[in-house]
PDB file of C-alpha atoms in Angstrom:
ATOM      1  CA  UNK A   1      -6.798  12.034  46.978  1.00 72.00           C
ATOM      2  CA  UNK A   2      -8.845  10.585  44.203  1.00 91.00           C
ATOM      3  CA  UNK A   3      -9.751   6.787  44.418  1.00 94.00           C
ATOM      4  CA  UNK A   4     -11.634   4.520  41.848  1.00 96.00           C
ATOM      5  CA  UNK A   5     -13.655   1.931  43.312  1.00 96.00           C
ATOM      6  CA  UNK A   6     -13.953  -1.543  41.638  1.00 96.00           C
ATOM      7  CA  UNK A   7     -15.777  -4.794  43.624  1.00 92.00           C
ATOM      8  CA  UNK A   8     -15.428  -2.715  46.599  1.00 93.00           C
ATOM      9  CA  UNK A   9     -11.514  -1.921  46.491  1.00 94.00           C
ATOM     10  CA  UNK A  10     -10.156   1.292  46.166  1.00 97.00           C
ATOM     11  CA  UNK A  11      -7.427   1.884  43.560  1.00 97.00           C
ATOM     12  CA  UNK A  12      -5.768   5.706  44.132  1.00 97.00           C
ATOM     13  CA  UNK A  13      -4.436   7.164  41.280  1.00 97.00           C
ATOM     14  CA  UNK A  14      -2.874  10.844  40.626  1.00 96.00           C
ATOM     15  CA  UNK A  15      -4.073  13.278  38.374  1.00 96.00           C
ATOM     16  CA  UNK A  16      -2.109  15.724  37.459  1.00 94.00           C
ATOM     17  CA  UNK A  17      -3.018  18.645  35.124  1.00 91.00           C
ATOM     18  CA  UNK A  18      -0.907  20.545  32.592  1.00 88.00           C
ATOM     19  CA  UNK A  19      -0.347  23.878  30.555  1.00 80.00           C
ATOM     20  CA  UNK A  20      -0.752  21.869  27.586  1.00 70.00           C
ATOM     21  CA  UNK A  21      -3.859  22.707  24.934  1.00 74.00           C
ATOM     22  CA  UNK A  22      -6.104  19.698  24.375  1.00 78.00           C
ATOM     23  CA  UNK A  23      -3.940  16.883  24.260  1.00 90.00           C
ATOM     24  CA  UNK A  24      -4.828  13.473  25.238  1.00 94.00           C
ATOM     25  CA  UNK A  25      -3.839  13.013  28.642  1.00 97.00           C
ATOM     26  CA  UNK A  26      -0.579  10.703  28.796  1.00 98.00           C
ATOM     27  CA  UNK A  27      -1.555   7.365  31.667  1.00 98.00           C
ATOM     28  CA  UNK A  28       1.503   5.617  33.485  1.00 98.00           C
ATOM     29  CA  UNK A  29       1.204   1.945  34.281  1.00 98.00           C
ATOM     30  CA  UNK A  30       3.320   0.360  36.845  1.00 96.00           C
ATOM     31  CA  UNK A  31       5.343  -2.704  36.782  1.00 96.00           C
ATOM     32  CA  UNK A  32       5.249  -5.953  38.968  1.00 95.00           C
ATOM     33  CA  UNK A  33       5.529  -4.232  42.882  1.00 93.00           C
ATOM     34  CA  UNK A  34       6.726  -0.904  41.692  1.00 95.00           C
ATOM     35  CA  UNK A  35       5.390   2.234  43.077  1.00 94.00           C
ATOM     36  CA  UNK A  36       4.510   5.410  40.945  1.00 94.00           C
ATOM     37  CA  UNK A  37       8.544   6.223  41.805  1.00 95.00           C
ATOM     38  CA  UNK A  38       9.715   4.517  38.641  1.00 96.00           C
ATOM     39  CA  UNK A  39       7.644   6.448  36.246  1.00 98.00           C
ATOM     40  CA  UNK A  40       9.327  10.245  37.891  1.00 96.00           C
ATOM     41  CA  UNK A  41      11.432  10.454  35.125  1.00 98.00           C
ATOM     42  CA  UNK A  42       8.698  10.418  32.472  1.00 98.00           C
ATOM     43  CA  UNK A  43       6.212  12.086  33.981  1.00 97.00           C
ATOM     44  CA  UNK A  44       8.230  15.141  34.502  1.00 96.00           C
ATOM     45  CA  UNK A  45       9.187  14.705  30.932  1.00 97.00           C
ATOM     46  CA  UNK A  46       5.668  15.181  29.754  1.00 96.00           C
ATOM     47  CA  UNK A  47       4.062  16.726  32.525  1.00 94.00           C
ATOM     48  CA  UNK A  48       4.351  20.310  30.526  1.00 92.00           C
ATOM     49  CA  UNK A  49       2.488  19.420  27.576  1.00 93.00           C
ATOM     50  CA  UNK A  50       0.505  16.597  28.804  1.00 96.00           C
ATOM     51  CA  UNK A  51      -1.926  15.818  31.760  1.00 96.00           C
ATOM     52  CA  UNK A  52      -0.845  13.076  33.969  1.00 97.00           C
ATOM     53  CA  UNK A  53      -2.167   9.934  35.345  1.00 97.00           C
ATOM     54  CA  UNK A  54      -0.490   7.753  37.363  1.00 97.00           C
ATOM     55  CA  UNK A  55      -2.709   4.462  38.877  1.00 97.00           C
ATOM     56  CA  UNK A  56      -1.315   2.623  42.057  1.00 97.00           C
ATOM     57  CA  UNK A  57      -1.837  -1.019  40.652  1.00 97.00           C
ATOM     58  CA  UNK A  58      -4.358  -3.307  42.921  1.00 95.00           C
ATOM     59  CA  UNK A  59      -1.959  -4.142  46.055  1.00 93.00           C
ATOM     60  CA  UNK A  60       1.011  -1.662  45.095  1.00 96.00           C
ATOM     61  CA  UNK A  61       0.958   2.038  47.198  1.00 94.00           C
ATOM     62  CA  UNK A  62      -2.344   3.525  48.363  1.00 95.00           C
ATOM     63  CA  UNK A  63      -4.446   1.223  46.712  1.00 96.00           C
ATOM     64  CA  UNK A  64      -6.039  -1.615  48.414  1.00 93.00           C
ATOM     65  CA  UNK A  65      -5.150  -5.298  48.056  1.00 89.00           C
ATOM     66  CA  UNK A  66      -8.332  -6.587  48.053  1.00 85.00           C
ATOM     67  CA  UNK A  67      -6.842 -10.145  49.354  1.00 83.00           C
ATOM     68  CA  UNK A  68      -8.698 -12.847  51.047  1.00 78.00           C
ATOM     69  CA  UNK A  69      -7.907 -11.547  55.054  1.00 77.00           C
ATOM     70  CA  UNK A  70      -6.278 -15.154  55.579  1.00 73.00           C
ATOM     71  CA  UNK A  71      -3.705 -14.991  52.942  1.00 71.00           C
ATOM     72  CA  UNK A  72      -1.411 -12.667  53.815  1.00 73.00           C
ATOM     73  CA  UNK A  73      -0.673 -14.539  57.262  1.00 73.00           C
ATOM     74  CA  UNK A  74      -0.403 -17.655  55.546  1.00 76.00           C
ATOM     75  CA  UNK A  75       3.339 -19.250  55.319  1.00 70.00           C
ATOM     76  CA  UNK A  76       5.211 -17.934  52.577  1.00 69.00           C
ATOM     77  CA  UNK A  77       5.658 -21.413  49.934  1.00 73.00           C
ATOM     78  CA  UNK A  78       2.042 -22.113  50.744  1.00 73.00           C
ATOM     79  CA  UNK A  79       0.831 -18.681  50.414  1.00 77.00           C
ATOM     80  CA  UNK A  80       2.655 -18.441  46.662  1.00 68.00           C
ATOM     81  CA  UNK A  81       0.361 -21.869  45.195  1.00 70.00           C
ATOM     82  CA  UNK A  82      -3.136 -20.175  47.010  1.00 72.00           C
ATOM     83  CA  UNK A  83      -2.244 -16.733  44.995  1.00 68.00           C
ATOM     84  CA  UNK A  84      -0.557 -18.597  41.508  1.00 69.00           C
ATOM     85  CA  UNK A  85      -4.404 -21.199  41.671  1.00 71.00           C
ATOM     86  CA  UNK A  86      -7.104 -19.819  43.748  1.00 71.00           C
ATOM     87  CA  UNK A  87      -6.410 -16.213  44.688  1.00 65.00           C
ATOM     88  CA  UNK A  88      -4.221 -14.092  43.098  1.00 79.00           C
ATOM     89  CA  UNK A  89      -4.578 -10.943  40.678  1.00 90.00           C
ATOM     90  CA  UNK A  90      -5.678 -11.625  36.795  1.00 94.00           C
ATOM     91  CA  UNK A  91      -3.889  -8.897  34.239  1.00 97.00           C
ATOM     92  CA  UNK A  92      -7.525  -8.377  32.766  1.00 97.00           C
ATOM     93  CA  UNK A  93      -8.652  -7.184  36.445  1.00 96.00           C
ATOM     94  CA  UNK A  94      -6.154  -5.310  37.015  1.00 98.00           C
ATOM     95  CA  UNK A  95      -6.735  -3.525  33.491  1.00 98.00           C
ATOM     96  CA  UNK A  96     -10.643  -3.539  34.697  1.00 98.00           C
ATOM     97  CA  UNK A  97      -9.126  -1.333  37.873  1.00 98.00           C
ATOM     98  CA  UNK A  98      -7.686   0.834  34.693  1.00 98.00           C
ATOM     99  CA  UNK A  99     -10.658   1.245  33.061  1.00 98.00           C
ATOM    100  CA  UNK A 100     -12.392   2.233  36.274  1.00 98.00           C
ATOM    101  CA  UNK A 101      -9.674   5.040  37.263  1.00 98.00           C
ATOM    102  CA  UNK A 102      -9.869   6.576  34.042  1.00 98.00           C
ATOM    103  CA  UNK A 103     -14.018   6.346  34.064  1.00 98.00           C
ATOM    104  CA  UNK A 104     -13.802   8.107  37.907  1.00 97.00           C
ATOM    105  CA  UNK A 105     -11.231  10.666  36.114  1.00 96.00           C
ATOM    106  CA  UNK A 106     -13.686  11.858  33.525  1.00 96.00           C
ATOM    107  CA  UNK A 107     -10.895  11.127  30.541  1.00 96.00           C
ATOM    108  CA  UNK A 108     -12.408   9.643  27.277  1.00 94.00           C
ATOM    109  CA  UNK A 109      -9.148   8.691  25.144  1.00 96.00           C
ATOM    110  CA  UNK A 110      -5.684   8.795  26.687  1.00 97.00           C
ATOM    111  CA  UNK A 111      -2.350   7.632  25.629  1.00 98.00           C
ATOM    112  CA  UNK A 112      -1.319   4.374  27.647  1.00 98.00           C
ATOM    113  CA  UNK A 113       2.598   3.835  28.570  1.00 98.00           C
ATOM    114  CA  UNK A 114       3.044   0.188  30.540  1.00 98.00           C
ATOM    115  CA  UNK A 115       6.354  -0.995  31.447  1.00 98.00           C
ATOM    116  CA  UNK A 116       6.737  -4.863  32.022  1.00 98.00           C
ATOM    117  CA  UNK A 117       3.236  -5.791  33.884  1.00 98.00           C
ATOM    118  CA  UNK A 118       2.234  -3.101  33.346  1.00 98.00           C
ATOM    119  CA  UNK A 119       3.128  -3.436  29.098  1.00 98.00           C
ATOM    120  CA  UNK A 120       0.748  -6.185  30.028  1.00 98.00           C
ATOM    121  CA  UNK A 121      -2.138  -4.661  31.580  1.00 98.00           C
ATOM    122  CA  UNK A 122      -1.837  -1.478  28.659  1.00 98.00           C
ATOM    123  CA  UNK A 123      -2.721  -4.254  26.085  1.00 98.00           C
ATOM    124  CA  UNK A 124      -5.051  -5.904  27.504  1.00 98.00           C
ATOM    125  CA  UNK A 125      -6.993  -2.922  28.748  1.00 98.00           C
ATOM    126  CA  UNK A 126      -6.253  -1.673  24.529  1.00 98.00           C
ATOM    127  CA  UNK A 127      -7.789  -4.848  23.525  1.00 97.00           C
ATOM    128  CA  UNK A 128     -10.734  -4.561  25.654  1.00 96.00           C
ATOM    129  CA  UNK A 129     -11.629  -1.534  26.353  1.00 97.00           C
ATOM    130  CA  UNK A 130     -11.929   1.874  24.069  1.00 95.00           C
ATOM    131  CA  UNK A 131      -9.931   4.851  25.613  1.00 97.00           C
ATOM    132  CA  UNK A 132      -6.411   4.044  24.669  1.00 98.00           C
ATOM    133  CA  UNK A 133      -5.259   6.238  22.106  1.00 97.00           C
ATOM    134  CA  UNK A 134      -1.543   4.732  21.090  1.00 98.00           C
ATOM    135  CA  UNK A 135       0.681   2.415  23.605  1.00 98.00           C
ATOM    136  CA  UNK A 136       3.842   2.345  24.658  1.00 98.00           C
ATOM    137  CA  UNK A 137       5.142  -0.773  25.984  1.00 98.00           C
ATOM    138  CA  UNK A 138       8.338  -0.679  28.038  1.00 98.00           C
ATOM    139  CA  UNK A 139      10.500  -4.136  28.531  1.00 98.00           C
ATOM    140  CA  UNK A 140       7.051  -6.368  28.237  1.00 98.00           C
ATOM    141  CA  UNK A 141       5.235  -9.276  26.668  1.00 98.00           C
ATOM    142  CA  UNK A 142       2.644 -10.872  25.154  1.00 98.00           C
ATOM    143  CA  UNK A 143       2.826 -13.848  27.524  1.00 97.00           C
ATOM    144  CA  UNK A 144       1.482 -17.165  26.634  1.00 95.00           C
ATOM    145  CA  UNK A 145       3.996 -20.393  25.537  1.00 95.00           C
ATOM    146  CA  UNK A 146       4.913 -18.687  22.625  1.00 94.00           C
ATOM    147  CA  UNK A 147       7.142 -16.004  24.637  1.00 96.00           C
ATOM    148  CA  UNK A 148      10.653 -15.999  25.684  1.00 94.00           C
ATOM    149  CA  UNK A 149      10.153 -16.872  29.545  1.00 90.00           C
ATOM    150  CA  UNK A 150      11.719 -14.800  32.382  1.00 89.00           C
ATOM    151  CA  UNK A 151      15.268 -16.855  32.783  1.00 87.00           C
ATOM    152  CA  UNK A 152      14.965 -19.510  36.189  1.00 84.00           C
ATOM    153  CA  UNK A 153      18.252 -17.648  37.194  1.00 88.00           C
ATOM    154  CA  UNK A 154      16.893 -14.179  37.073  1.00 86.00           C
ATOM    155  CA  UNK A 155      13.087 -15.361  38.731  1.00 80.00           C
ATOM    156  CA  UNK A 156      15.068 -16.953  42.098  1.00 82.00           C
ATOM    157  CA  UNK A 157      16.803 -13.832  42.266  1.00 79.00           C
ATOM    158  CA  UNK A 158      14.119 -11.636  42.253  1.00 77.00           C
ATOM    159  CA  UNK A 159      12.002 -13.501  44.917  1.00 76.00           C
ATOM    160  CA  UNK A 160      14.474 -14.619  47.207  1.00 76.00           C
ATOM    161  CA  UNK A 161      15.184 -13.475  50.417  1.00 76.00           C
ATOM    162  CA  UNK A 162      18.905 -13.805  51.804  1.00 78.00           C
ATOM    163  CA  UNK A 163      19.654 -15.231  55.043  1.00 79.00           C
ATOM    164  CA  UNK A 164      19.755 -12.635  57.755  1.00 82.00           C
ATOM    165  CA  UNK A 165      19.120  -9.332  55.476  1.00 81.00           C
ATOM    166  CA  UNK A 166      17.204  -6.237  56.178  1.00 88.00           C
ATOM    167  CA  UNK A 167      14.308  -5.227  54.464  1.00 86.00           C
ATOM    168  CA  UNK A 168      16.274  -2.326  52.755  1.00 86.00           C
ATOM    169  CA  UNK A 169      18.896  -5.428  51.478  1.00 87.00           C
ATOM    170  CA  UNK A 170      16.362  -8.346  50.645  1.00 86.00           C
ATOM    171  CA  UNK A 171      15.216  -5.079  47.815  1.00 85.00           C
ATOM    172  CA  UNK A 172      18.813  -4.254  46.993  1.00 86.00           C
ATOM    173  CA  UNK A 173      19.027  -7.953  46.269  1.00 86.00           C
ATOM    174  CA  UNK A 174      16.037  -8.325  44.733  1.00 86.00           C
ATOM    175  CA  UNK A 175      16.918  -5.229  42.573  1.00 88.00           C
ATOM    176  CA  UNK A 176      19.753  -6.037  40.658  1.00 91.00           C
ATOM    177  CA  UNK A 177      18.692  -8.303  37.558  1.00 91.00           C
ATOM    178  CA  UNK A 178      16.764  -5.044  36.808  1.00 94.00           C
ATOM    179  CA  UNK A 179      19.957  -2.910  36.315  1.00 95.00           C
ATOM    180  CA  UNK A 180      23.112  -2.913  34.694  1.00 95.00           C
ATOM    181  CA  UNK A 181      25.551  -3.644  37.265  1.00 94.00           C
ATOM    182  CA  UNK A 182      27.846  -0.860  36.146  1.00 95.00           C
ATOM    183  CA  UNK A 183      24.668   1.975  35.993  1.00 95.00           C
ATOM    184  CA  UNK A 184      24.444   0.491  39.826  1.00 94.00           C
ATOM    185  CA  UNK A 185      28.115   1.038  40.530  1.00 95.00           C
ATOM    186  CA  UNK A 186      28.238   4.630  39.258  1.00 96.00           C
ATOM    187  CA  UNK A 187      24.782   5.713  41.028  1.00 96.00           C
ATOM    188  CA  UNK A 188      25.472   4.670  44.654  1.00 94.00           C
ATOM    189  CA  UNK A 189      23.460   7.732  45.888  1.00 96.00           C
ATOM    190  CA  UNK A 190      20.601   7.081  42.868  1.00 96.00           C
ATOM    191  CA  UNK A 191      19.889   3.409  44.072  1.00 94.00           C
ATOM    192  CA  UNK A 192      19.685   4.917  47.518  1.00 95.00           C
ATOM    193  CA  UNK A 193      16.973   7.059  46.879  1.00 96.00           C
ATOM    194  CA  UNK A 194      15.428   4.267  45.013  1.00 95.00           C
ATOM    195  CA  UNK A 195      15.567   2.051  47.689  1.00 94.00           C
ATOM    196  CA  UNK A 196      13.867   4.354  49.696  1.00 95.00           C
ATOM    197  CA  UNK A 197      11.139   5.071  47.934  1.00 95.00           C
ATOM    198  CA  UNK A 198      10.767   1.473  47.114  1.00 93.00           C
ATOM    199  CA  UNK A 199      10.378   0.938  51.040  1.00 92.00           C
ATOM    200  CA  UNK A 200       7.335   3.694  50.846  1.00 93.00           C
ATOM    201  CA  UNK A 201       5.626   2.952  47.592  1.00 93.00           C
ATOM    202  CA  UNK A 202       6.090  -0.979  46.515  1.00 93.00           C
ATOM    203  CA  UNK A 203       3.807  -3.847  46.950  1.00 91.00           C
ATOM    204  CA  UNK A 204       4.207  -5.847  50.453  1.00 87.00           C
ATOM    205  CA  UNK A 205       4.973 -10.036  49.506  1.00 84.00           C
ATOM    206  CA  UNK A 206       1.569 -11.126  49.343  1.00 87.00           C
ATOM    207  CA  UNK A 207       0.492  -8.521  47.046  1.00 89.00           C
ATOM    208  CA  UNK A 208       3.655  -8.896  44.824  1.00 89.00           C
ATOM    209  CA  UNK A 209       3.512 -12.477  44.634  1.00 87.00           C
ATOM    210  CA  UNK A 210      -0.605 -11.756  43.584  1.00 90.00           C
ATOM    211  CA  UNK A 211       0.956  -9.747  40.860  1.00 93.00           C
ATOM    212  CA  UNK A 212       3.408 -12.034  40.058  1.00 90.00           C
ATOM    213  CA  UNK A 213       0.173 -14.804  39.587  1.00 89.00           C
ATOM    214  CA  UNK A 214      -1.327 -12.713  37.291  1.00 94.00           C
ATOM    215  CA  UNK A 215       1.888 -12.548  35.153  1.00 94.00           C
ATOM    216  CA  UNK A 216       2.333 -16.301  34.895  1.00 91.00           C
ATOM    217  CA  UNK A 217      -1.188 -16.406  33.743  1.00 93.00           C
ATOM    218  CA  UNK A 218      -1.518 -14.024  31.278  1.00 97.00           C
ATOM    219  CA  UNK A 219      -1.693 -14.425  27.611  1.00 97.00           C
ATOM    220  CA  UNK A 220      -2.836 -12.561  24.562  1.00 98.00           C
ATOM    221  CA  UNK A 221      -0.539 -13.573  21.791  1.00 97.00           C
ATOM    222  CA  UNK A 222      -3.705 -14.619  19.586  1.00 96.00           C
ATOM    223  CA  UNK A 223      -5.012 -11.582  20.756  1.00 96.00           C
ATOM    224  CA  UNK A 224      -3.287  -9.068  19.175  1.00 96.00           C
ATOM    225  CA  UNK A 225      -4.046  -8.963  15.407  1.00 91.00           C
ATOM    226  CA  UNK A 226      -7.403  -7.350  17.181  1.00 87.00           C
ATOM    227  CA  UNK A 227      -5.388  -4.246  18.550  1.00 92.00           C
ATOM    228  CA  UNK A 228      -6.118  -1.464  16.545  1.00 88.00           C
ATOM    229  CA  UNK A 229      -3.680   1.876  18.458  1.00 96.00           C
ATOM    230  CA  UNK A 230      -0.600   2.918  17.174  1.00 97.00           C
ATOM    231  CA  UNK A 231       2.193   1.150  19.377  1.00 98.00           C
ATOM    232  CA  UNK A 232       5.989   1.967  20.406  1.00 98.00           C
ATOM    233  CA  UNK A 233       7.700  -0.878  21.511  1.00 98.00           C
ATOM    234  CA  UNK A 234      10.785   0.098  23.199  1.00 98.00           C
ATOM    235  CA  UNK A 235      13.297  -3.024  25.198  1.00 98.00           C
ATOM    236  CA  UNK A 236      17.054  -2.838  26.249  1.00 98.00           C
ATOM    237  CA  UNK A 237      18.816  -5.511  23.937  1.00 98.00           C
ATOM    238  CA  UNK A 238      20.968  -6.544  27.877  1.00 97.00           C
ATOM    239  CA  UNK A 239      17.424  -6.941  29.746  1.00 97.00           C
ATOM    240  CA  UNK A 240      18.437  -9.863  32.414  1.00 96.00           C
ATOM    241  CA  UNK A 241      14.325  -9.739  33.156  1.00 96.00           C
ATOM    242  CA  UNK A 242      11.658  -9.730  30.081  1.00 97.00           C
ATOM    243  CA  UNK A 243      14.448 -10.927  27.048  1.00 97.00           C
ATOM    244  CA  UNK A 244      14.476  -8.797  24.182  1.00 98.00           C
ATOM    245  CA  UNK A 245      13.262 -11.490  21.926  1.00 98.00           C
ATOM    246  CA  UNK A 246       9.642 -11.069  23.295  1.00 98.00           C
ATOM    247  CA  UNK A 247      10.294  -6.815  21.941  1.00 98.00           C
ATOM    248  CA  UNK A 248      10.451  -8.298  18.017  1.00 98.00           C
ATOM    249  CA  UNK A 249       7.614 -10.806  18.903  1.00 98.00           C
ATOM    250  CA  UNK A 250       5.524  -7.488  19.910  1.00 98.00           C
ATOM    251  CA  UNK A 251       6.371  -5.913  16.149  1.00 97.00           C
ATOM    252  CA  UNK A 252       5.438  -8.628  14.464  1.00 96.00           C
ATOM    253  CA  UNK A 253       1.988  -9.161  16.028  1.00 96.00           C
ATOM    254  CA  UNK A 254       0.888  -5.657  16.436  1.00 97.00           C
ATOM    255  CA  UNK A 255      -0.087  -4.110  13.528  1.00 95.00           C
ATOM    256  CA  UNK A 256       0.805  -0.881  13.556  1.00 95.00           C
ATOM    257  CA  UNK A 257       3.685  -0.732  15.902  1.00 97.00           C
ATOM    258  CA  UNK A 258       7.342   0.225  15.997  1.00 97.00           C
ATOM    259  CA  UNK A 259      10.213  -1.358  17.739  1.00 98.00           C
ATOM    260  CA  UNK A 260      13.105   0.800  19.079  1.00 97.00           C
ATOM    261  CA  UNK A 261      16.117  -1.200  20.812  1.00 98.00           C
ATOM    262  CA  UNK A 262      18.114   0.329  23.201  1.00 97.00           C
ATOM    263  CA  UNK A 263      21.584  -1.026  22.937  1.00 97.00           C
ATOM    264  CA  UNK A 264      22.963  -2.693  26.094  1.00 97.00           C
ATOM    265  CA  UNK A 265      19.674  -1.487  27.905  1.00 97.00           C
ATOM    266  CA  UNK A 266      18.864  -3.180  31.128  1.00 97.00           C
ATOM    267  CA  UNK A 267      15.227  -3.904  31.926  1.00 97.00           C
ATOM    268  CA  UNK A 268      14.578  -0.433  33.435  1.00 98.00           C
ATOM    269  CA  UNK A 269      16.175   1.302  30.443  1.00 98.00           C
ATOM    270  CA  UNK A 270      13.941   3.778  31.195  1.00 98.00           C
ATOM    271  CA  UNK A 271      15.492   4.643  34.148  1.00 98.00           C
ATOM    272  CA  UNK A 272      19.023   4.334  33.216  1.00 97.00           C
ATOM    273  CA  UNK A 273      18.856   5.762  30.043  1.00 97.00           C
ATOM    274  CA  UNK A 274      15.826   8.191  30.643  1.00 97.00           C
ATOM    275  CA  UNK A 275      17.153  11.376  28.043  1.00 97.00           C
ATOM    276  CA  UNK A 276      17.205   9.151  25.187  1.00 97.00           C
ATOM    277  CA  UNK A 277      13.573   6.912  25.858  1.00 98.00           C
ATOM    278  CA  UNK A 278      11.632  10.453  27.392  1.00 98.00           C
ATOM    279  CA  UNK A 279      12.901  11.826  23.411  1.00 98.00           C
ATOM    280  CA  UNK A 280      11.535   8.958  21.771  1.00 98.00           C
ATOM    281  CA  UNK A 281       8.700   8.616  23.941  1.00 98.00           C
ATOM    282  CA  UNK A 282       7.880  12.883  23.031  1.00 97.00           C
ATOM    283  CA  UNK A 283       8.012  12.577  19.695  1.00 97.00           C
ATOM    284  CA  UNK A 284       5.649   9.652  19.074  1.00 98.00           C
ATOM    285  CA  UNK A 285       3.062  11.359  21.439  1.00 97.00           C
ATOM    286  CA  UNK A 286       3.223  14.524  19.367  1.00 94.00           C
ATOM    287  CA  UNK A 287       3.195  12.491  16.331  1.00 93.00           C
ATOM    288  CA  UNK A 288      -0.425  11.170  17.482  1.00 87.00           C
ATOM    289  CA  UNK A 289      -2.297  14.194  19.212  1.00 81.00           C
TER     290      UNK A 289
END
């Protein structure tokens, strides 16, 4: 199991190799909680031509947390203001833990595919660091005042926890902004297996809600005329989560980007409409190795 090491936590990651000849190796970065489970679809869409990396973020699957000890036992409202002030994540350490996986994996330039935090952490590790070869930003922002803000609506939803419910229905609940209700309806079987998975892989609350610090904090939207990779931007035009207005705000800072819009797309488009974004997501890879 290979591990990077970064002020003494352990972030696992997977490496997986390919058939393909030379090519960059292709680097998956997870959004807020999610396991390496959302990314299946697009890694086995690449996994022929390209090698594969796939992080757990700081907190999310095998890796550590690398919380205070206290915080975790620490009542739930007063736990969420010690993470958002004192001790949660920061989106340029988690793209430090990036930069030390793909140091302890040997690679020199890969291309970097983030999906909503994890859109955050691939610019900010682009911006700072010197391995990314192009991004791909799923459903993400730039952050900062300037951005079109998660909806109030959407943000209770997502962190609430319903009287008397399971573990396995607090995530249904939680779940739902993320898809298109009717996607949900037709897929009983689909969110099942989700939801299981989600129960292995995700984030526990105090390392979600660490995430979900580092998120309200982060902003590079004077950053960005200093991002020099070739970018695809690609949002659903229905996403209940990240709006799609902060998709043209992307185009318009990044220099050499290009927005695709999925119409009616949820905010895991990728998911729901995998054939079409693994097609789009092929052909710009192949257009830059």
């Amino acid at each position: 199991m290979p591990q990077a090491t970064r002020d003494g936590v352990s972030i696992y990651y997977e490496y997986e190799r390919s058939d393909g000849d030379g090519r960059s190796p292709v680097v998956f970065v997870q959004g807020l909680g999610f396991g390496r489970w959302m990314w299946r679809w697009q890694r086995e869409a690449v996994a022929d031509e390209y090698d594969v990396v796939a992080p757990d973020n700081r907190g999310t699957g095998r890796s550590d947390t690398g919380l205070p000890p206290l915080v975790p036992r620490l009542p739930g409202t007063l736990r969420g203001l010690v993470l958002l002030k004192l001790a949660g994540y920061s989106i340029g350490g988690l793209a430090a833990d990036l930069e030390a996986v793909l140091d302890d994996a040997g690679i020199y330039d890969a291309h970097v595919v983030g999906a909503s935090m994890g859109g955050m952490i691939a610019q900010r590790y682009a911006i700072e660091y010197s391995r990314a070869k192009s991004l791909t930003l799923f459903c993400t922002s730039h952050g900062g005042p300037d951005a079109a803000p998660v909806p109030d609506e959407t943000q209770e939803h997502m962190f609430d926890t319903p009287d008397g419910a399971s573990e396995r229905e607090t995530l249904r609940h939680r779940m739902r902004p993320a898809f298109n209700e009717r996607f949900t309806n037709r897929n009983p079987h689909l969110i099942d297996r989700i939801l299981e998975w989600r129960l292995e892989q995700d984030a526990d609350d105090p390392a979600r809600e660490a995430q979900a610090a580092a998120v309200q904090n982060f902003d590079v939207s004077d950053r960005l005329d200093g991002l020099r990779v070739p970018t695809l931007i690609l949002h659903g035009t229905a996403d209940q989560v990240v709006p799609v207005e902060n998709a043209r705000l992307l185009e318009e800072k990044i220099a050499d980007s290009r927005l695709e819009l999925v119409e009616g797309g949820s905010h895991l488009f990728f998911i729901e409409d995998a054939d079409r974004v693994n097609e789009t997501l092929l052909e710009f890879l192949e257009e830059r190795d």
